Amino acid sequence: MQLKLLISSLLLAISTVAMAAKPITEEEVLAAQKTWGEAIVAIGKAYVAKEDYKAVATKTVETLYGYHEGEVLFKPTKASQQQFRLTKEEAISYFISGVIPEDHGFAIQPWTNVRFENKDIIIDSDSAIAMGNYYFTDAKTDKEAKVEFTFGYKRGVDDNLLINLHHSSFPYTPTY
């Protein structure tokens, strides 16, 4: 009986280790950033084309952010009155306007390109944090807007990376 219990315990331990999430790689973080930038551009394109940009924004938040799997800390660039977006609906509002009055639709500006320049990426097996600058190319002026970012990632149950931390802000400009 003890041998059976020992074997059962070992099998459980082995299956638990086998089911553990695989470590996050730098390549996955870079791919997640590329996907996020393309999604922001796609929301704006759908808006300009008078397509269902709300559906594109909703899909973006549902697939790239981890709201459905736990907490997400989101502090968007153009937010001052309600600085944080802790729900899926608030995140969608920021990208296309909606439930928060100050939101004017960051993604429907629109932008033609988003490029990331990482200062560094820290990977801790099942999580990753990237920090640097990202640049948004304005569709109307073709000028780039520089924004500082910190993104945190975790692996979702579907094995894809999910954003669980998103902080961005314009660079500080001294007034003296």
XYZ file of N, CA, C and O in Angstrom:
704
model
N 0.825 -1.191 0.000
C 0.000 0.000 0.000
C 0.869 1.254 0.000
O 0.575 2.208 -0.692
N 1.964 1.237 0.800
C 2.843 2.403 0.850
C 3.526 2.623 -0.498
O 3.723 3.744 -0.915
N 3.899 1.534 -1.168
C 4.544 1.637 -2.472
C 3.588 2.260 -3.485
O 3.977 3.132 -4.274
N 2.330 1.859 -3.438
C 1.312 2.417 -4.327
C 1.143 3.920 -4.083
O 1.046 4.715 -5.012
N 1.131 4.309 -2.827
C 1.008 5.717 -2.449
C 2.234 6.501 -2.927
O 2.108 7.604 -3.453
N 3.407 5.924 -2.761
C 4.641 6.566 -3.196
C 4.649 6.748 -4.714
O 4.983 7.819 -5.229
N 4.258 5.721 -5.443
C 4.209 5.801 -6.912
C 3.197 6.855 -7.354
O 3.469 7.656 -8.244
N 2.039 6.873 -6.715
C 1.023 7.886 -7.039
C 1.550 9.287 -6.792
O 1.355 10.199 -7.601
N 2.245 9.477 -5.682
C 2.816 10.790 -5.364
C 3.863 11.199 -6.385
O 3.921 12.351 -6.814
N 4.714 10.247 -6.786
C 5.743 10.541 -7.793
C 5.120 10.892 -9.140
O 5.554 11.825 -9.811
N 4.113 10.141 -9.540
C 3.442 10.427 -10.806
C 2.780 11.804 -10.779
O 2.830 12.552 -11.761
N 2.176 12.160 -9.667
C 1.567 13.483 -9.523
C 2.630 14.565 -9.616
O 2.454 15.574 -10.303
N 3.756 14.371 -8.956
C 4.839 15.357 -8.994
C 5.395 15.517 -10.407
O 5.633 16.627 -10.880
N 5.573 14.398 -11.096
C 6.089 14.443 -12.476
C 5.101 15.151 -13.388
O 5.489 15.986 -14.198
N 3.819 14.844 -13.262
C 2.829 15.482 -14.128
C 2.710 16.972 -13.822
O 2.499 17.777 -14.713
N 2.881 17.364 -12.558
C 2.838 18.777 -12.190
C 3.995 19.522 -12.828
O 3.827 20.608 -13.380
N 5.187 18.930 -12.786
C 6.351 19.555 -13.412
C 6.153 19.623 -14.925
O 6.448 20.633 -15.555
N 5.645 18.572 -15.514
C 5.429 18.555 -16.964
C 4.411 19.596 -17.395
O 4.496 20.148 -18.487
N 3.426 19.874 -16.525
C 2.389 20.833 -16.865
C 2.818 22.282 -16.586
O 2.136 23.213 -16.975
N 3.931 22.465 -15.887
C 4.376 23.818 -15.571
C 4.642 24.580 -16.864
O 5.066 24.013 -17.870
N 4.374 25.867 -16.829
C 4.544 26.704 -18.020
C 5.999 26.716 -18.455
O 6.909 26.755 -17.624
N 6.183 26.706 -19.761
C 7.542 26.780 -20.261
C 8.057 28.200 -20.068
O 7.274 29.169 -20.073
N 9.357 28.350 -19.891
C 9.916 29.686 -19.658
C 9.644 30.625 -20.845
O 9.618 30.210 -21.997
N 9.449 31.885 -20.529
C 9.262 32.918 -21.549
C 10.617 33.228 -22.171
O 11.636 33.255 -21.480
N 10.624 33.477 -23.468
C 11.870 33.824 -24.153
C 11.825 35.278 -24.625
O 10.747 35.867 -24.766
N 12.995 35.821 -24.884
C 13.083 37.186 -25.407
C 12.394 37.286 -26.765
O 11.725 38.284 -27.058
N 12.516 36.249 -27.583
C 11.871 36.244 -28.892
C 10.359 36.351 -28.757
O 9.701 37.026 -29.553
N 9.798 35.698 -27.745
C 8.352 35.785 -27.515
C 7.942 37.201 -27.107
O 6.898 37.696 -27.524
N 8.749 37.843 -26.284
C 8.454 39.222 -25.873
C 8.491 40.139 -27.095
O 7.579 40.955 -27.303
N 9.505 39.997 -27.924
C 9.610 40.822 -29.133
C 8.425 40.575 -30.072
O 7.874 41.517 -30.650
N 8.021 39.330 -30.201
C 6.861 38.999 -31.044
C 5.578 39.591 -30.449
O 4.725 40.098 -31.189
N 5.434 39.550 -29.129
C 4.251 40.128 -28.475
C 4.203 41.640 -28.695
O 3.135 42.217 -28.930
N 5.353 42.295 -28.646
C 5.403 43.734 -28.897
C 5.003 44.046 -30.335
O 4.229 44.976 -30.584
N 5.515 43.272 -31.261
C 5.173 43.470 -32.676
C 3.667 43.289 -32.890
O 3.014 44.097 -33.557
N 3.117 42.250 -32.303
C 1.677 41.985 -32.412
C 0.867 43.131 -31.825
O -0.132 43.559 -32.410
N 1.286 43.641 -30.668
C 0.574 44.751 -30.020
C 0.590 45.987 -30.927
O -0.447 46.612 -31.153
N 1.754 46.327 -31.471
C 1.856 47.488 -32.364
C 0.980 47.333 -33.594
O 0.281 48.265 -34.006
N 0.986 46.149 -34.181
C 0.148 45.889 -35.358
C -1.329 45.996 -35.007
O -2.140 46.470 -35.815
N -1.700 45.573 -33.801
C -3.103 45.646 -33.378
C -3.550 47.097 -33.211
O -4.672 47.451 -33.599
N -2.691 47.953 -32.666
C -3.032 49.371 -32.505
C -3.247 50.001 -33.878
O -4.209 50.748 -34.095
N -2.379 49.690 -34.819
C -2.521 50.197 -36.188
C -3.810 49.657 -36.814
O -4.555 50.400 -37.470
N -4.121 48.389 -36.599
C -5.323 47.767 -37.180
C -6.607 48.413 -36.660
O -7.570 48.584 -37.420
N -6.624 48.786 -35.390
C -7.804 49.464 -34.835
C -8.037 50.774 -35.580
O -9.154 51.079 -36.002
N -6.971 51.545 -35.756
C -7.085 52.819 -36.474
C -7.489 52.645 -37.930
O -8.305 53.410 -38.455
N -6.942 51.638 -38.588
C -7.304 51.369 -39.987
C -8.782 51.023 -40.104
O -9.475 51.481 -41.012
N -9.267 50.189 -39.188
C -10.685 49.816 -39.204
C -11.559 51.047 -38.960
O -12.604 51.208 -39.605
N -11.140 51.924 -38.092
C -11.883 53.156 -37.795
C -11.976 54.040 -39.040
O -13.057 54.493 -39.414
N -10.844 54.263 -39.692
C -10.807 55.106 -40.897
C -11.643 54.499 -42.019
O -12.344 55.215 -42.738
N -11.604 53.186 -42.156
C -12.352 52.484 -43.209
C -13.833 52.304 -42.857
O -14.565 51.681 -43.619
N -14.236 52.838 -41.708
C -15.615 52.710 -41.227
C -16.040 51.245 -41.073
O -17.173 50.866 -41.322
N -15.068 50.429 -40.649
C -15.330 49.024 -40.352
C -15.602 48.893 -38.852
O -15.607 49.887 -38.129
N -15.775 47.699 -38.365
C -16.106 47.469 -36.957
C -14.848 47.571 -36.091
O -14.327 46.572 -35.601
N -14.372 48.796 -35.897
C -13.162 49.034 -35.103
C -13.369 48.660 -33.638
O -12.410 48.306 -32.940
N -14.618 48.712 -33.164
C -14.896 48.312 -31.773
C -14.613 46.826 -31.582
O -14.065 46.416 -30.563
N -14.969 46.024 -32.564
C -14.696 44.580 -32.494
C -13.193 44.321 -32.536
O -12.681 43.449 -31.829
N -12.467 45.092 -33.370
C -11.011 44.934 -33.448
C -10.381 45.298 -32.108
O -9.502 44.587 -31.608
N -10.829 46.389 -31.496
C -10.292 46.806 -30.194
C -10.615 45.790 -29.111
O -9.770 45.461 -28.269
N -11.836 45.285 -29.125
C -12.240 44.292 -28.126
C -11.393 43.028 -28.254
O -10.888 42.501 -27.263
N -11.200 42.566 -29.485
C -10.378 41.369 -29.713
C -8.938 41.619 -29.273
O -8.299 40.747 -28.684
N -8.435 42.818 -29.543
C -7.072 43.166 -29.133
C -6.918 43.046 -27.624
O -5.986 42.402 -27.131
N -7.822 43.655 -26.890
C -7.737 43.621 -25.427
C -7.954 42.201 -24.911
O -7.240 41.740 -24.011
N -8.900 41.487 -25.485
C -9.191 40.122 -25.017
C -8.053 39.147 -25.297
O -7.835 38.219 -24.519
N -7.317 39.340 -26.382
C -6.275 38.374 -26.728
C -4.878 38.783 -26.266
O -4.035 37.913 -26.048
N -4.634 40.082 -26.092
C -3.280 40.522 -25.736
C -3.110 40.868 -24.263
O -1.984 40.885 -23.758
N -4.194 41.167 -23.584
C -4.144 41.506 -22.160
C -4.715 40.358 -21.347
O -5.559 39.611 -21.827
N -4.301 40.239 -20.095
C -4.700 39.113 -19.259
C -5.875 39.359 -18.345
O -5.979 38.715 -17.300
N -6.786 40.249 -18.712
C -7.929 40.540 -17.841
C -8.746 39.296 -17.507
O -9.274 39.171 -16.408
N -8.865 38.372 -18.441
C -9.669 37.162 -18.219
C -8.958 36.128 -17.344
O -9.573 35.148 -16.939
N -7.686 36.354 -17.054
C -6.934 35.393 -16.240
C -6.464 35.976 -14.912
O -5.764 35.305 -14.163
N -6.799 37.220 -14.642
C -6.367 37.829 -13.384
C -6.257 39.335 -13.514
O -6.824 39.946 -14.415
N -5.500 39.920 -12.628
C -5.368 41.374 -12.600
C -4.421 41.871 -13.689
O -3.440 41.215 -14.029
N -4.746 43.049 -14.203
C -3.888 43.758 -15.151
C -3.735 45.180 -14.623
O -4.718 45.825 -14.280
N -2.507 45.633 -14.574
C -2.220 47.008 -14.185
C -1.943 47.792 -15.464
O -0.955 47.540 -16.142
N -2.830 48.722 -15.805
C -2.732 49.473 -17.059
C -2.821 50.953 -16.740
O -3.829 51.441 -16.261
N -1.724 51.666 -17.002
C -1.673 53.122 -16.860
C -1.351 53.669 -18.243
O -0.209 53.668 -18.677
N -2.372 54.117 -18.982
C -2.140 54.586 -20.347
C -1.476 55.960 -20.420
O -1.461 56.713 -19.449
N -0.984 56.269 -21.595
C -0.256 57.519 -21.846
C -1.126 58.744 -21.615
O -0.755 59.640 -20.865
N -2.257 58.800 -22.270
C -3.106 59.996 -22.232
C -4.242 59.820 -21.223
O -5.413 59.818 -21.591
N -3.875 59.674 -19.971
C -4.876 59.531 -18.908
C -4.443 60.403 -17.742
O -3.320 60.299 -17.273
N -5.338 61.272 -17.291
C -4.989 62.134 -16.160
C -6.064 62.131 -15.081
O -5.769 62.111 -13.901
N -7.324 62.157 -15.477
C -8.408 62.188 -14.489
C -8.637 60.803 -13.876
O -8.781 60.669 -12.671
N -8.705 59.800 -14.711
C -8.769 58.418 -14.249
C -7.538 57.744 -14.829
O -7.551 57.279 -15.966
N -6.487 57.717 -14.041
C -5.174 57.324 -14.540
C -5.022 55.848 -14.869
O -4.150 55.489 -15.655
N -5.831 54.993 -14.276
C -5.606 53.563 -14.398
C -6.813 52.866 -15.021
O -7.951 53.264 -14.808
N -6.532 51.821 -15.807
C -7.571 51.044 -16.478
C -7.469 49.604 -16.004
O -6.710 48.819 -16.559
N -8.211 49.275 -14.952
C -8.080 47.971 -14.306
C -9.087 46.933 -14.787
O -9.054 45.792 -14.338
N -9.957 47.316 -15.735
C -10.903 46.353 -16.298
C -10.773 46.333 -17.817
O -10.280 47.290 -18.424
N -11.274 45.268 -18.400
C -11.256 45.132 -19.861
C -12.022 46.282 -20.514
O -11.560 46.863 -21.499
N -13.182 46.633 -19.963
C -14.008 47.700 -20.535
C -13.276 49.050 -20.490
O -13.385 49.842 -21.427
N -12.541 49.291 -19.421
C -11.773 50.543 -19.313
C -10.617 50.577 -20.307
O -10.305 51.628 -20.869
N -9.992 49.441 -20.540
C -8.906 49.371 -21.526
C -9.442 49.629 -22.930
O -8.855 50.399 -23.702
N -10.557 49.017 -23.259
C -11.176 49.241 -24.571
C -11.554 50.709 -24.713
O -11.331 51.321 -25.763
N -12.086 51.290 -23.664
C -12.455 52.708 -23.668
C -11.251 53.580 -24.009
O -11.353 54.513 -24.798
N -10.114 53.263 -23.438
C -8.917 54.059 -23.717
C -8.556 53.999 -25.203
O -8.241 55.019 -25.811
N -8.628 52.834 -25.785
C -8.223 52.677 -27.178
C -9.210 53.279 -28.173
O -8.802 53.765 -29.228
N -10.524 53.256 -27.856
C -11.509 53.727 -28.849
C -12.524 54.715 -28.290
O -13.423 55.144 -29.012
N -12.436 55.070 -27.038
C -13.371 55.903 -26.262
C -14.549 55.045 -25.828
O -14.827 54.006 -26.424
N -15.197 55.485 -24.750
C -16.297 54.661 -24.247
C -16.713 55.031 -22.847
O -17.262 56.093 -22.631
N -16.412 54.161 -21.887
C -16.953 54.296 -20.534
C -16.265 55.366 -19.682
O -16.793 55.736 -18.642
N -15.140 55.883 -20.101
C -14.434 56.903 -19.322
C -14.444 58.205 -20.121
O -13.938 58.257 -21.251
N -15.041 59.259 -19.561
C -15.235 60.510 -20.305
C -13.969 61.118 -20.920
O -14.031 61.681 -22.006
N -12.824 61.008 -20.268
C -11.618 61.626 -20.811
C -11.021 60.864 -22.003
O -10.139 61.368 -22.690
N -11.485 59.664 -22.254
C -10.935 58.855 -23.343
C -11.438 59.350 -24.701
O -12.638 59.467 -24.921
N -10.482 59.609 -25.583
C -10.820 60.078 -26.925
C -10.408 59.084 -28.009
O -10.504 59.387 -29.188
N -9.935 57.920 -27.582
C -9.594 56.882 -28.545
C -8.161 56.961 -29.029
O -7.901 57.377 -30.153
N -7.231 56.545 -28.191
C -5.814 56.594 -28.547
C -5.534 55.866 -29.861
O -4.796 56.369 -30.704
N -6.124 54.706 -30.061
C -5.827 53.900 -31.251
C -6.523 54.397 -32.507
O -6.117 54.048 -33.616
N -7.568 55.217 -32.346
C -8.272 55.695 -33.536
C -7.763 57.061 -33.975
O -8.386 57.712 -34.801
N -6.604 57.457 -33.504
C -6.000 58.742 -33.899
C -5.921 58.895 -35.413
O -6.261 59.981 -35.867
N -5.527 58.093 -36.237
C -4.914 56.770 -36.145
C -3.391 56.843 -36.307
O -2.831 57.898 -36.624
N -2.756 55.680 -36.151
C -1.304 55.529 -36.306
C -1.034 54.598 -37.486
O -1.803 53.687 -37.743
N 0.073 54.839 -38.190
C 0.437 53.953 -39.304
C 1.520 52.955 -38.928
O 1.742 51.988 -39.657
N 2.189 53.197 -37.810
C 3.257 52.287 -37.388
C 3.517 52.473 -35.901
O 3.352 53.576 -35.374
N 3.922 51.387 -35.275
C 4.392 51.424 -33.890
C 5.685 50.623 -33.866
O 5.716 49.480 -34.332
N 6.735 51.240 -33.351
C 7.999 50.503 -33.229
C 8.528 50.627 -31.806
O 8.436 51.679 -31.186
N 9.041 49.523 -31.308
C 9.572 49.441 -29.952
C 11.088 49.542 -29.969
O 11.736 48.954 -30.836
N 11.649 50.268 -29.023
C 13.081 50.252 -28.738
C 13.213 49.902 -27.265
O 12.950 50.736 -26.397
N 13.568 48.664 -27.013
C 13.690 48.198 -25.636
C 15.001 48.665 -25.029
O 16.059 48.521 -25.638
N 14.922 49.221 -23.828
C 16.136 49.517 -23.075
C 16.662 48.211 -22.500
O 17.853 47.961 -22.489
N 15.724 47.391 -22.021
C 16.098 46.073 -21.524
C 14.845 45.221 -21.371
O 13.732 45.731 -21.305
N 15.055 43.929 -21.321
C 14.012 42.954 -21.062
C 14.525 42.049 -19.954
O 15.633 41.510 -20.052
N 13.744 41.914 -18.892
C 14.101 41.028 -17.788
C 13.142 39.847 -17.824
O 11.923 40.032 -17.823
N 13.708 38.657 -17.857
C 12.884 37.445 -17.893
C 13.136 36.649 -16.621
O 14.288 36.404 -16.250
N 12.044 36.284 -15.959
C 12.119 35.500 -14.727
C 11.291 34.236 -14.922
O 10.243 34.075 -14.311
N 11.717 33.406 -15.833
C 11.075 32.137 -16.146
C 9.636 32.299 -16.627
O 9.384 32.255 -17.817
N 8.691 32.516 -15.708
C 7.284 32.560 -16.097
C 6.733 33.978 -16.233
O 5.533 34.173 -16.381
N 7.611 34.975 -16.169
C 7.185 36.359 -16.372
C 8.318 37.136 -17.024
O 9.473 36.714 -16.989
N 7.947 38.255 -17.625
C 8.944 39.104 -18.272
C 8.499 40.556 -18.151
O 7.303 40.850 -18.097
N 9.488 41.446 -18.093
C 9.230 42.882 -18.078
C 10.120 43.511 -19.129
O 11.310 43.218 -19.211
N 9.527 44.364 -19.958
C 10.277 45.102 -20.968
C 10.070 46.595 -20.712
O 8.972 47.022 -20.353
N 11.140 47.367 -20.894
C 11.048 48.812 -20.684
C 11.862 49.507 -21.764
O 12.902 49.016 -22.189
N 11.352 50.643 -22.214
C 12.063 51.424 -23.214
C 11.181 52.525 -23.755
O 10.326 53.070 -23.042
N 11.375 52.827 -25.026
C 10.552 53.808 -25.725
C 9.856 53.114 -26.879
O 10.410 52.204 -27.488
N 8.626 53.543 -27.136
C 8.011 53.131 -28.383
C 7.556 54.371 -29.110
O 7.330 55.422 -28.525
N 7.504 54.234 -30.427
C 7.266 55.380 -31.305
C 6.038 55.100 -32.160
O 5.937 54.055 -32.797
N 5.119 56.060 -32.150
C 3.866 55.952 -32.892
C 3.919 56.937 -34.052
O 4.121 58.133 -33.829
N 3.732 56.449 -35.269
C 3.747 57.318 -36.445
C 2.327 57.787 -36.721
O 1.428 56.969 -36.991
N 2.118 59.096 -36.653
C 0.809 59.716 -36.861
C 0.415 59.604 -38.332
O 1.179 60.001 -39.218
N -0.760 59.078 -38.606
C -1.225 58.880 -39.984
C -1.444 60.196 -40.710
O -1.342 60.255 -41.932
N -1.747 61.270 -39.980
C -2.037 62.559 -40.617
C -0.788 63.373 -40.907
O -0.719 64.064 -41.921
N 0.210 63.289 -40.022
C 1.400 64.141 -40.165
C 2.658 63.365 -40.516
O 3.661 63.966 -40.878
N 2.624 62.049 -40.371
C 3.775 61.171 -40.572
C 4.889 61.425 -39.544
O 6.001 60.956 -39.706
N 4.585 62.176 -38.491
C 5.566 62.432 -37.428
C 5.438 61.349 -36.367
O 4.366 60.805 -36.138
N 6.575 61.076 -35.726
C 6.591 60.075 -34.666
C 6.392 60.734 -33.302
O 6.959 61.779 -33.019
N 5.594 60.090 -32.487
C 5.431 60.488 -31.090
C 6.203 59.474 -30.245
O 5.969 58.269 -30.344
N 7.116 59.986 -29.440
C 7.922 59.123 -28.564
C 7.204 58.966 -27.227
O 6.795 59.948 -26.609
N 7.056 57.716 -26.796
C 6.382 57.409 -25.540
C 7.245 56.404 -24.763
O 7.800 55.478 -25.351
N 7.339 56.615 -23.460
C 8.073 55.683 -22.608
C 7.126 54.565 -22.175
O 5.942 54.813 -21.960
N 7.641 53.342 -22.071
C 6.767 52.226 -21.705
C 7.451 51.265 -20.754
O 8.675 51.144 -20.738
N 6.633 50.572 -19.995
C 7.000 49.362 -19.264
C 5.842 48.396 -19.462
O 4.693 48.739 -19.186
N 6.141 47.225 -20.004
C 5.139 46.186 -20.193
C 5.582 44.954 -19.399
O 6.756 44.580 -19.444
N 4.635 44.340 -18.713
C 4.885 43.064 -18.059
C 4.099 41.985 -18.778
O 2.993 42.229 -19.273
N 4.666 40.791 -18.825
C 4.039 39.677 -19.534
C 4.011 38.439 -18.646
O 4.919 38.212 -17.852
N 2.976 37.639 -18.843
C 2.901 36.308 -18.253
C 2.375 35.376 -19.337
O 1.784 35.815 -20.323
N 2.608 34.089 -19.138
C 2.119 33.108 -20.106
C 0.669 32.763 -19.769
O 0.349 32.442 -18.635
N -0.193 32.845 -20.762
C -1.600 32.518 -20.564
C -1.848 31.024 -20.627
O -0.964 30.252 -21.014
N -3.057 30.628 -20.278
C -3.395 29.202 -20.311
C -3.327 28.642 -21.734
O -3.139 27.445 -21.914
N -3.444 29.519 -22.736
C -3.345 29.074 -24.129
C -1.899 29.085 -24.633
O -1.650 28.909 -25.816
N -0.938 29.340 -23.728
C 0.495 29.326 -24.006
C 1.007 30.632 -24.617
O 2.197 30.791 -24.808
N 0.120 31.567 -24.950
C 0.548 32.849 -25.495
C 0.870 33.826 -24.372
O 0.357 33.702 -23.268
N 1.699 34.815 -24.687
C 2.011 35.837 -23.692
C 0.841 36.803 -23.563
O 0.216 37.178 -24.554
N 0.576 37.197 -22.326
C -0.469 38.171 -22.023
C 0.153 39.339 -21.275
O 1.032 39.152 -20.430
N -0.323 40.532 -21.579
C 0.138 41.720 -20.872
C -0.595 41.786 -19.539
O -1.821 41.747 -19.492
N 0.179 41.871 -18.455
C -0.425 42.063 -17.141
C 0.044 43.364 -16.484
O -0.395 43.707 -15.398
N 0.936 44.078 -17.166
C 1.386 45.401 -16.739
C 1.628 46.231 -17.990
O 2.340 45.805 -18.897
N 0.995 47.394 -18.043
C 1.175 48.319 -19.171
C 1.214 49.720 -18.580
O 0.218 50.225 -18.103
N 2.385 50.313 -18.600
C 2.534 51.692 -18.134
C 3.223 52.459 -19.245
O 4.262 52.052 -19.744
N 2.615 53.560 -19.643
C 3.272 54.391 -20.647
C 3.000 55.859 -20.355
O 1.972 56.210 -19.771
N 3.955 56.688 -20.760
C 3.840 58.120 -20.525
C 4.746 58.866 -21.500
O 5.715 58.311 -22.016
N 4.386 60.112 -21.732
C 5.252 60.958 -22.553
C 6.494 61.308 -21.742
O 6.420 61.452 -20.513
N 7.638 61.476 -22.416
C 8.857 61.852 -21.690
C 8.674 63.184 -20.959
O 7.962 64.066 -21.420
N 9.319 63.280 -19.827
C 9.287 64.482 -19.020
C 9.935 65.636 -19.794
O 11.004 65.476 -20.383
N 9.285 66.775 -19.786
C 9.845 67.973 -20.407
C 9.937 69.061 -19.335
O 8.911 69.560 -18.863
N 11.154 69.409 -18.939
C 11.313 70.436 -17.905
C 10.769 71.781 -18.397
O 10.851 72.110 -19.585
N 10.213 72.549 -17.480
C 9.634 73.851 -17.845
C 10.573 75.009 -17.514
O 10.195 76.155 -17.661
N 11.777 74.735 -17.081
C 12.713 75.822 -16.760
C 13.610 76.165 -17.890
O 13.719 75.554 -18.882
